[in-house]
């Protein structure tokens, strides 16, 4: 229990920075819960008055007091419950919003290497399932827990004050409840841990299958995809079946047994004996039973919150991990000189993590400002790797890469990326309008500027010919465009952004000769003073360049 308490505090502390401005809601929930607890204790007193005075004592004059007290408590409690719900939603929504914002920002501030190892499923789990845990800490895991501990102690004291022998009898339930809750929650935790893992894999798989529907259809692997899906669904069904067993035992069956055994049988039977012996009044027994009900509920909450805290640890742990993640400093690092964008590789060697073979070994290269360089080499020789090293997406194992005279280890990457533009073979467009895709190049660009960039990239005619022009939605991965049109829109975006270095990685490899020649025309429109680096198989691209570099890795 102490370990769980420490863990609970750790979670609360981590969430604290995200509750600025809404902490008052937490206080509101706390105060309202305290009042409700006090009202809960007051209820049975009126009941005792009703039994002992009104019914047994015949004092019907006290009836209005009893009824008034009861109604008052009822309405006040309903009002407080309303305020609590309201405050709890305000608190949870605001906190969750900020936490998700932080996770999302964190995703784009990670070291570049980490993207390769984590898929979309991981992000989905972090943003949705893991953050769902926040809700529990705005009330259930914190205030309800505290209030229930207080109620537990308060009602235990009252029970002992009313009739200590009966109280002792009902106290047996306390250790039993904690023991059973603890044991079952450990099983739930293991199950959730495995299930979270599977769900993450499933999300990534699902995403890839839906996005790759063309491959699935044309390769005729629909049936095997279906089997794979069924396999996942089967796993989830098994999980649900197991989990519901533990949950039912912990939340429904055990409390039921305790209630029936202790309260219904034990208390009334033993209480009845005490009444026969003249040691206890009927009113007292009834009040005892009511307080015992409170104790029972509080006990259920205390052991239930502990159990749930433990069962959901796999999710909360990931949430803590994400909140504790140090963001890679953005925009920090040495500023670039205004002029000069010379790229220099000095004795660079590189091997992918976990790979023996070096893709590059003692590689030297200098690309001066305004040069046009063709990087050639057979497939797999390391051309893309050179580009990734050049732009800081990978870091050399040995040696040094610099841009504008500044070592990439020290450079401000965002500042550097503002001056380098990429066109790659695979698609770089988002599923939205052409306009919005262009605006990613330069926020707030005017219609005039956009059209000008489109003209340079030889895509203007095409766009104005579309019924919806710039507002045409281009579909998932730009499916509504041809390969050449896509690449020219990407180029237009770079013209708009006015980058100094154009990097084209097999930008025309997938195009037919005609489309390629138009893209080449667009490349010829790149102003003289800009640097152009073209990776290509075809000799035709070499004609665009002053110099060729062979990669022989
Ligand atoms: N993320 C990676 N992890 C491990 N090996 C990689 C990775 N990316 C590329 N490689 C390997 O590095 C070599 C060079 O790849 P790449 O630079 O993409 O070649 P190119 O662009 O010249 O076709 C290839 O043998 C490739 O298999
Ligand atoms: Mg490549």
mmCIF file of C-alpha atoms in Angstrom, residues 281-478:
data_model
loop_
_atom_site.group_PDB
_atom_site.id
_atom_site.type_symbol
_atom_site.label_atom_id
_atom_site.label_comp_id
_atom_site.label_asym_id
_atom_site.label_seq_id
_atom_site.Cartn_x
_atom_site.Cartn_y
_atom_site.Cartn_z
ATOM 1 C CA UNK A 281 -31.124 -1.126 20.874
ATOM 2 C CA UNK A 282 -32.829 -1.776 17.552
ATOM 3 C CA UNK A 283 -32.133 1.816 16.422
ATOM 4 C CA UNK A 284 -28.458 1.375 17.238
ATOM 5 C CA UNK A 285 -28.248 -1.832 15.209
ATOM 6 C CA UNK A 286 -29.876 -0.176 12.222
ATOM 7 C CA UNK A 287 -27.514 2.814 12.489
ATOM 8 C CA UNK A 288 -24.602 0.418 12.917
ATOM 9 C CA UNK A 289 -25.601 -1.320 9.702
ATOM 10 C CA UNK A 290 -25.780 2.019 7.891
ATOM 11 C CA UNK A 291 -22.327 3.098 9.056
ATOM 12 C CA UNK A 292 -21.059 -0.326 8.226
ATOM 13 C CA UNK A 293 -22.362 0.218 4.708
ATOM 14 C CA UNK A 294 -20.329 3.424 4.559
ATOM 15 C CA UNK A 295 -17.272 1.618 5.837
ATOM 16 C CA UNK A 296 -17.806 -1.096 3.272
ATOM 17 C CA UNK A 297 -18.089 1.391 0.412
ATOM 18 C CA UNK A 298 -15.062 3.341 1.575
ATOM 19 C CA UNK A 299 -13.067 0.143 1.920
ATOM 20 C CA UNK A 300 -14.100 -0.828 -1.585
ATOM 21 C CA UNK A 301 -12.941 2.522 -2.929
ATOM 22 C CA UNK A 302 -9.609 2.478 -1.104
ATOM 23 C CA UNK A 303 -8.704 -1.041 -2.142
ATOM 24 C CA UNK A 304 -10.307 -0.500 -5.581
ATOM 25 C CA UNK A 305 -8.285 2.635 -6.336
ATOM 26 C CA UNK A 306 -5.114 0.849 -5.247
ATOM 27 C CA UNK A 307 -5.957 -2.122 -7.438
ATOM 28 C CA UNK A 308 -6.812 0.030 -10.407
ATOM 29 C CA UNK A 309 -3.706 2.127 -9.999
ATOM 30 C CA UNK A 310 -1.717 -1.071 -10.224
ATOM 31 C CA UNK A 311 -3.678 -2.624 -13.063
ATOM 32 C CA UNK A 312 -3.293 0.517 -15.198
ATOM 33 C CA UNK A 313 0.384 0.955 -14.407
ATOM 34 C CA UNK A 314 1.461 -0.072 -17.932
ATOM 35 C CA UNK A 315 -0.432 2.917 -19.328
ATOM 36 C CA UNK A 316 0.514 5.393 -16.601
ATOM 37 C CA UNK A 317 4.169 4.404 -16.844
ATOM 38 C CA UNK A 318 4.241 5.338 -20.508
ATOM 39 C CA UNK A 319 2.529 8.611 -19.722
ATOM 40 C CA UNK A 320 5.173 9.426 -17.104
ATOM 41 C CA UNK A 321 7.913 8.415 -19.507
ATOM 42 C CA UNK A 322 6.510 10.794 -22.110
ATOM 43 C CA UNK A 323 6.091 13.677 -19.653
ATOM 44 C CA UNK A 324 9.614 13.193 -18.355
ATOM 45 C CA UNK A 325 11.113 13.168 -21.823
ATOM 46 C CA UNK A 326 13.597 15.920 -22.365
ATOM 47 C CA UNK A 327 12.930 17.641 -25.662
ATOM 48 C CA UNK A 328 15.811 18.003 -28.050
ATOM 49 C CA UNK A 329 16.585 21.709 -27.866
ATOM 50 C CA UNK A 330 14.830 23.428 -30.747
ATOM 51 C CA UNK A 331 16.454 26.376 -32.407
ATOM 52 C CA UNK A 332 19.369 26.255 -30.021
ATOM 53 C CA UNK A 333 22.885 25.724 -31.195
ATOM 54 C CA UNK A 334 25.196 27.919 -33.138
ATOM 55 C CA UNK A 335 23.602 30.315 -35.569
ATOM 56 C CA UNK A 336 24.615 30.175 -39.208
ATOM 57 C CA UNK A 337 26.485 32.912 -40.972
ATOM 58 C CA UNK A 338 24.121 34.868 -43.255
ATOM 59 C CA UNK A 339 26.189 34.033 -46.275
ATOM 60 C CA UNK A 340 27.791 30.780 -47.248
ATOM 61 C CA UNK A 341 26.263 27.350 -47.328
ATOM 62 C CA UNK A 342 29.241 25.273 -48.227
ATOM 63 C CA UNK A 343 28.745 21.644 -47.312
ATOM 64 C CA UNK A 344 31.874 19.798 -46.227
ATOM 65 C CA UNK A 345 32.407 16.109 -45.363
ATOM 66 C CA UNK A 346 35.778 15.447 -43.727
ATOM 67 C CA UNK A 347 36.879 11.845 -43.311
ATOM 68 C CA UNK A 348 33.329 10.750 -42.617
ATOM 69 C CA UNK A 349 32.594 7.130 -41.809
ATOM 70 C CA UNK A 350 29.131 5.845 -41.135
ATOM 71 C CA UNK A 351 27.481 2.570 -40.212
ATOM 72 C CA UNK A 352 23.791 2.198 -39.359
ATOM 73 C CA UNK A 353 23.218 1.355 -35.695
ATOM 74 C CA UNK A 354 23.658 -2.345 -35.085
ATOM 75 C CA UNK A 355 25.227 -2.915 -38.499
ATOM 76 C CA UNK A 356 28.778 -4.132 -38.971
ATOM 77 C CA UNK A 357 29.276 -2.817 -42.463
ATOM 78 C CA UNK A 358 30.221 0.819 -42.955
ATOM 79 C CA UNK A 359 28.199 2.472 -45.692
ATOM 80 C CA UNK A 360 30.790 5.245 -45.937
ATOM 81 C CA UNK A 361 34.460 5.014 -45.069
ATOM 82 C CA UNK A 362 36.690 8.080 -44.774
ATOM 83 C CA UNK A 363 34.489 9.970 -47.172
ATOM 84 C CA UNK A 364 35.437 13.498 -48.247
ATOM 85 C CA UNK A 365 33.258 15.922 -50.163
ATOM 86 C CA UNK A 366 33.013 19.676 -50.546
ATOM 87 C CA UNK A 367 30.080 21.321 -52.261
ATOM 88 C CA UNK A 368 30.494 25.038 -52.746
ATOM 89 C CA UNK A 369 27.755 27.619 -52.895
ATOM 90 C CA UNK A 370 26.095 27.781 -56.306
ATOM 91 C CA UNK A 371 27.505 24.436 -57.467
ATOM 92 C CA UNK A 372 25.415 21.849 -59.246
ATOM 93 C CA UNK A 373 26.506 18.387 -58.234
ATOM 94 C CA UNK A 374 25.291 15.009 -59.431
ATOM 95 C CA UNK A 375 25.738 12.229 -56.889
ATOM 96 C CA UNK A 376 25.887 8.895 -58.665
ATOM 97 C CA UNK A 377 26.312 5.288 -57.606
ATOM 98 C CA UNK A 378 24.532 1.994 -57.833
ATOM 99 C CA UNK A 379 21.481 1.284 -55.749
ATOM 100 C CA UNK A 380 22.389 0.725 -52.116
ATOM 101 C CA UNK A 381 25.753 2.419 -52.427
ATOM 102 C CA UNK A 382 24.893 5.051 -49.846
ATOM 103 C CA UNK A 383 23.662 8.091 -51.779
ATOM 104 C CA UNK A 384 20.643 8.710 -49.582
ATOM 105 C CA UNK A 385 22.825 8.123 -46.548
ATOM 106 C CA UNK A 386 25.111 10.950 -47.711
ATOM 107 C CA UNK A 387 22.121 13.276 -47.994
ATOM 108 C CA UNK A 388 20.856 12.329 -44.551
ATOM 109 C CA UNK A 389 24.257 12.996 -43.047
ATOM 110 C CA UNK A 390 24.423 16.294 -44.897
ATOM 111 C CA UNK A 391 21.149 17.466 -43.390
ATOM 112 C CA UNK A 392 21.704 16.227 -39.878
ATOM 113 C CA UNK A 393 19.105 13.420 -40.072
ATOM 114 C CA UNK A 394 21.961 11.032 -39.292
ATOM 115 C CA UNK A 395 25.170 11.692 -37.399
ATOM 116 C CA UNK A 396 28.517 10.403 -38.635
ATOM 117 C CA UNK A 397 30.117 7.530 -36.720
ATOM 118 C CA UNK A 398 33.466 9.224 -37.294
ATOM 119 C CA UNK A 399 34.534 12.412 -38.994
ATOM 120 C CA UNK A 400 32.836 15.749 -39.404
ATOM 121 C CA UNK A 401 30.074 17.248 -41.481
ATOM 122 C CA UNK A 402 29.619 21.004 -41.635
ATOM 123 C CA UNK A 403 27.293 23.511 -43.252
ATOM 124 C CA UNK A 404 28.350 27.113 -43.822
ATOM 125 C CA UNK A 405 31.465 26.406 -41.781
ATOM 126 C CA UNK A 406 29.533 25.248 -38.691
ATOM 127 C CA UNK A 407 29.842 21.651 -37.480
ATOM 128 C CA UNK A 408 26.461 19.908 -37.659
ATOM 129 C CA UNK A 409 27.006 18.713 -34.090
ATOM 130 C CA UNK A 410 26.728 22.321 -32.938
ATOM 131 C CA UNK A 411 24.505 23.874 -35.542
ATOM 132 C CA UNK A 412 20.931 25.021 -35.034
ATOM 133 C CA UNK A 413 19.168 22.399 -37.148
ATOM 134 C CA UNK A 414 15.906 24.327 -37.674
ATOM 135 C CA UNK A 415 17.916 27.299 -38.941
ATOM 136 C CA UNK A 416 19.812 25.030 -41.308
ATOM 137 C CA UNK A 417 16.662 23.278 -42.520
ATOM 138 C CA UNK A 418 15.130 26.654 -43.357
ATOM 139 C CA UNK A 419 17.862 26.953 -45.996
ATOM 140 C CA UNK A 420 17.755 23.445 -47.435
ATOM 141 C CA UNK A 421 14.907 22.047 -49.516
ATOM 142 C CA UNK A 422 14.275 18.385 -50.300
ATOM 143 C CA UNK A 423 12.594 16.583 -53.136
ATOM 144 C CA UNK A 424 12.558 12.832 -52.634
ATOM 145 C CA UNK A 425 11.324 9.923 -54.642
ATOM 146 C CA UNK A 426 8.557 9.065 -52.229
ATOM 147 C CA UNK A 427 5.746 11.459 -51.730
ATOM 148 C CA UNK A 428 6.086 14.519 -49.587
ATOM 149 C CA UNK A 429 2.592 15.968 -49.877
ATOM 150 C CA UNK A 430 -0.167 16.033 -47.294
ATOM 151 C CA UNK A 431 -3.746 15.030 -48.016
ATOM 152 C CA UNK A 432 -5.192 18.513 -48.221
ATOM 153 C CA UNK A 433 -5.507 21.275 -50.818
ATOM 154 C CA UNK A 434 -2.665 22.275 -53.135
ATOM 155 C CA UNK A 435 -2.826 25.690 -51.538
ATOM 156 C CA UNK A 436 -2.220 24.358 -48.061
ATOM 157 C CA UNK A 437 0.608 22.143 -49.308
ATOM 158 C CA UNK A 438 2.268 25.193 -50.792
ATOM 159 C CA UNK A 439 1.701 27.242 -47.666
ATOM 160 C CA UNK A 440 3.725 24.686 -45.677
ATOM 161 C CA UNK A 441 6.633 26.160 -47.635
ATOM 162 C CA UNK A 442 5.917 29.710 -46.619
ATOM 163 C CA UNK A 443 3.262 30.564 -44.111
ATOM 164 C CA UNK A 444 1.133 33.490 -45.226
ATOM 165 C CA UNK A 445 2.405 33.563 -48.803
ATOM 166 C CA UNK A 446 0.252 35.670 -51.131
ATOM 167 C CA UNK A 447 -1.676 34.237 -54.093
ATOM 168 C CA UNK A 448 0.747 36.123 -56.341
ATOM 169 C CA UNK A 449 3.816 34.521 -54.753
ATOM 170 C CA UNK A 450 2.233 31.073 -54.929
ATOM 171 C CA UNK A 451 1.371 31.418 -58.580
ATOM 172 C CA UNK A 452 4.827 32.704 -59.361
ATOM 173 C CA UNK A 453 6.409 29.674 -57.669
ATOM 174 C CA UNK A 454 4.044 27.392 -59.606
ATOM 175 C CA UNK A 455 5.056 28.999 -62.878
ATOM 176 C CA UNK A 456 8.738 28.397 -62.158
ATOM 177 C CA UNK A 457 7.983 24.792 -61.315
ATOM 178 C CA UNK A 458 5.933 24.373 -64.529
ATOM 179 C CA UNK A 459 2.814 23.361 -62.621
ATOM 180 C CA UNK A 460 0.886 26.623 -63.045
ATOM 181 C CA UNK A 461 -1.020 25.611 -66.179
ATOM 182 C CA UNK A 462 -2.079 22.360 -64.609
ATOM 183 C CA UNK A 463 -3.346 23.976 -61.411
ATOM 184 C CA UNK A 464 -5.345 26.741 -63.092
ATOM 185 C CA UNK A 465 -6.856 24.091 -65.356
ATOM 186 C CA UNK A 466 -8.351 22.261 -62.366
ATOM 187 C CA UNK A 467 -11.987 23.109 -61.612
ATOM 188 C CA UNK A 468 -11.050 24.059 -58.076
ATOM 189 C CA UNK A 469 -7.574 25.385 -58.814
ATOM 190 C CA UNK A 470 -5.390 25.804 -55.750
ATOM 191 C CA UNK A 471 -8.224 24.527 -53.585
ATOM 192 C CA UNK A 472 -8.169 21.059 -55.101
ATOM 193 C CA UNK A 473 -7.726 18.358 -52.498
ATOM 194 C CA UNK A 474 -4.980 16.019 -53.664
ATOM 195 C CA UNK A 475 -5.937 12.849 -51.807
ATOM 196 C CA UNK A 476 -3.996 10.501 -49.562
ATOM 197 C CA UNK A 477 -0.301 10.727 -50.466
ATOM 198 C CA UNK A 478 -1.315 12.876 -53.445
#
